[in-house]
Short mmCIF file of C-alpha atoms in Angstrom, two decimals:
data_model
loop_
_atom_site.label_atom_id
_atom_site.label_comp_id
_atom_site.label_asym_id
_atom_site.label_seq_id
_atom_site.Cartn_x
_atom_site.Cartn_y
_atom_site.Cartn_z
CA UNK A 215 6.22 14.81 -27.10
CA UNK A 216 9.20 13.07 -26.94
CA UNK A 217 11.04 11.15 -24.77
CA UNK A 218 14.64 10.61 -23.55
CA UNK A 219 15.40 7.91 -20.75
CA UNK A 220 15.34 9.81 -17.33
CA UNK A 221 13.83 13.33 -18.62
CA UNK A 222 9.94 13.61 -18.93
CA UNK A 223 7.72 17.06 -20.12
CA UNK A 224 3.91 17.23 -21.13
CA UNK A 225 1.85 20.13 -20.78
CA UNK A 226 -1.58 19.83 -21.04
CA UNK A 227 -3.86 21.75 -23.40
CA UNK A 228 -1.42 23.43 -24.90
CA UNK A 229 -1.12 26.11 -21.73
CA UNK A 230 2.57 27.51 -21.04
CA UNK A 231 2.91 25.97 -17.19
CA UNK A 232 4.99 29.42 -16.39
CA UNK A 233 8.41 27.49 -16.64
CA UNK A 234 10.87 28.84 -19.10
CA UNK A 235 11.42 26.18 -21.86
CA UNK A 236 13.79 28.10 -24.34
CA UNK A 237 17.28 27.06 -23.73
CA UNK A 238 16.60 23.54 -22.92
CA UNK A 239 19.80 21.63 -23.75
CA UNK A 240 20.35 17.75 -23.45
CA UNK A 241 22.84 15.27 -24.05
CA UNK A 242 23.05 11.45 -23.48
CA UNK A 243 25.52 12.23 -20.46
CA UNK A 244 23.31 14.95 -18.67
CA UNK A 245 20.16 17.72 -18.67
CA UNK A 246 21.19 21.36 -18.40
CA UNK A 247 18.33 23.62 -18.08
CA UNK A 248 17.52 27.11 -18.34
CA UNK A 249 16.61 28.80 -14.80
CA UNK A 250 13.61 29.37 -13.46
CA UNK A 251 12.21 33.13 -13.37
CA UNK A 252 12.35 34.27 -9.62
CA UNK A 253 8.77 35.38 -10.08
CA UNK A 254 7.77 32.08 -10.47
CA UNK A 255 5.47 31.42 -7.00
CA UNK A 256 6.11 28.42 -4.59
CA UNK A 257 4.38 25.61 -4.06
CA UNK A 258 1.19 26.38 -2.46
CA UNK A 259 1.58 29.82 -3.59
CA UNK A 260 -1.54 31.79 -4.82
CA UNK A 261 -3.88 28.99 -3.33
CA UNK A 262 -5.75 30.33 -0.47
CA UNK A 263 -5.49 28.19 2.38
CA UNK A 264 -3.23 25.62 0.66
CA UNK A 265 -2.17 22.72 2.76
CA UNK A 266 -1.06 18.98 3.03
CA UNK A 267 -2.70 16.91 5.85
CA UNK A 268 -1.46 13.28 6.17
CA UNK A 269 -2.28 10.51 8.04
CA UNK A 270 0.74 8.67 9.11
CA UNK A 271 1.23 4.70 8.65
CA UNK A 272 -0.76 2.33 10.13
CA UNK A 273 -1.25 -1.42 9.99
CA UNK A 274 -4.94 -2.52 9.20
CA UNK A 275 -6.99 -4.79 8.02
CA UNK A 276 -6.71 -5.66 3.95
CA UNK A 277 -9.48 -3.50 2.46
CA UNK A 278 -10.03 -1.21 5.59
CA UNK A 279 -10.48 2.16 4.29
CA UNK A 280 -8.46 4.99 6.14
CA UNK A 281 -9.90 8.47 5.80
CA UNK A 282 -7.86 11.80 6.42
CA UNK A 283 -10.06 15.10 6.12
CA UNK A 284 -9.53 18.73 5.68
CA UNK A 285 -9.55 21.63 8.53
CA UNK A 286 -13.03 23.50 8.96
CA UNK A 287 -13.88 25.30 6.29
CA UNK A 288 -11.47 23.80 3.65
CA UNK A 289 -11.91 21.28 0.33
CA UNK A 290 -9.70 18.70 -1.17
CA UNK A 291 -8.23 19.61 -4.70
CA UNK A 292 -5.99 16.68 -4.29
CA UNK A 293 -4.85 13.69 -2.48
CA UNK A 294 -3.15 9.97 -2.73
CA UNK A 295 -2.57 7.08 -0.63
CA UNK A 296 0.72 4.90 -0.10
CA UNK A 297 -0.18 1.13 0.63
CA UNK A 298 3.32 -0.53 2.26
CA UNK A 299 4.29 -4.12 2.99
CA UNK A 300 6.13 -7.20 1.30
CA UNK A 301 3.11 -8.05 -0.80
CA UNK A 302 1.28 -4.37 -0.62
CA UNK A 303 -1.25 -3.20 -3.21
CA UNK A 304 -3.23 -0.13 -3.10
CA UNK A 305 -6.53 -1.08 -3.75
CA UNK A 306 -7.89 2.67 -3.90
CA UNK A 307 -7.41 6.17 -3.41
CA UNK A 308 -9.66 8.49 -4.08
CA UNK A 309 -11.53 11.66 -2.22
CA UNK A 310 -14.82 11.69 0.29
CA UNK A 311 -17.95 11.84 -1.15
CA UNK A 312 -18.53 15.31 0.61
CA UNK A 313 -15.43 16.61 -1.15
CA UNK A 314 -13.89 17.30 2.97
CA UNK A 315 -11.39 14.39 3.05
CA UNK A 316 -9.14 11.32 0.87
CA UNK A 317 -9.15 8.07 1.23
CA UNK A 318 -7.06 4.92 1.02
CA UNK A 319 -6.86 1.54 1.36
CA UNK A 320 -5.03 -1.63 0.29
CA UNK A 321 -3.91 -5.76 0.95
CA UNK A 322 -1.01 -7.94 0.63
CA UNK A 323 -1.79 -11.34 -0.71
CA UNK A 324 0.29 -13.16 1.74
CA UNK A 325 -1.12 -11.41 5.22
CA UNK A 326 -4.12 -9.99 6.82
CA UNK A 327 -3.28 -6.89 7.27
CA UNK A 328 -1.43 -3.66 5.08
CA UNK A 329 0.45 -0.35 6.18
CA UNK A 330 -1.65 2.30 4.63
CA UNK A 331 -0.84 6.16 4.33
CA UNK A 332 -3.41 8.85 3.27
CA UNK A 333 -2.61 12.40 2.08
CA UNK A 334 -5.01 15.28 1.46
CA UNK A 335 -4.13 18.45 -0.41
CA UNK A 336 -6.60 21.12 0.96
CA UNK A 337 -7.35 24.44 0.08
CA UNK A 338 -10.36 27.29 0.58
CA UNK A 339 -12.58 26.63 -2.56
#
């Protein structure tokens, strides 16, 4: 792979992502690209159930964890946290142990407490 300041492409295992590369022109001034295939699905598209659940900022204590979880019946596939503040640093982000929920929490080094964010990406499984 190569790369050019400001443009960025990986695939991984070698699978075609469904995104037309032929065509792919750059220059140091700007990126044309070939168009996308109208058949190509939305986001969320072909996931069953696909949906973001976030829970909004909040101001807690450094290292409180803050948990958001799935609707009934649904699994995370995917998730991250924001920590926000001055001195802010997300200490972790990572999904419940029962696979229903993410969670996230952070500290700032010159205060008690952190804003923290947590986003779940939840789907039938």
């Amino acid at each position: 792979m190569a790369l050019t300041p400001g443009v960025a492409s990986a695939t991984q295992g070698g699978e075609d992502s469904g995104v037309q590369h032929s065509g792919v022109q750059t220059t140091d001034s700007h990126r044309v690209e070939a168009p996308v295939p109208h058949e190509t699905p939305r986001p969320g598209a072909g996931v069953p159930g696909y949906e973001l659940v976030t829970l909004p900022n909040e101001n807690v204590p450094n290292f409180q964890r803050r948990t958001v979880y799935c609707p009934q019946g649904k699994k995370v596939i995917g998730g991250g946290a924001e920590a926000r503040g001055d001195t802010a640093i997300l200490v972790g982000s990572f999904p419940t142990d029962d696979g229903r929920g993410w969670i996230g929490l952070g500290r700032q080094t010159a205060t008690d407490n952190v804003g923290i964010s947590v986003f779940a990406i939840c789907a039938y499984v």
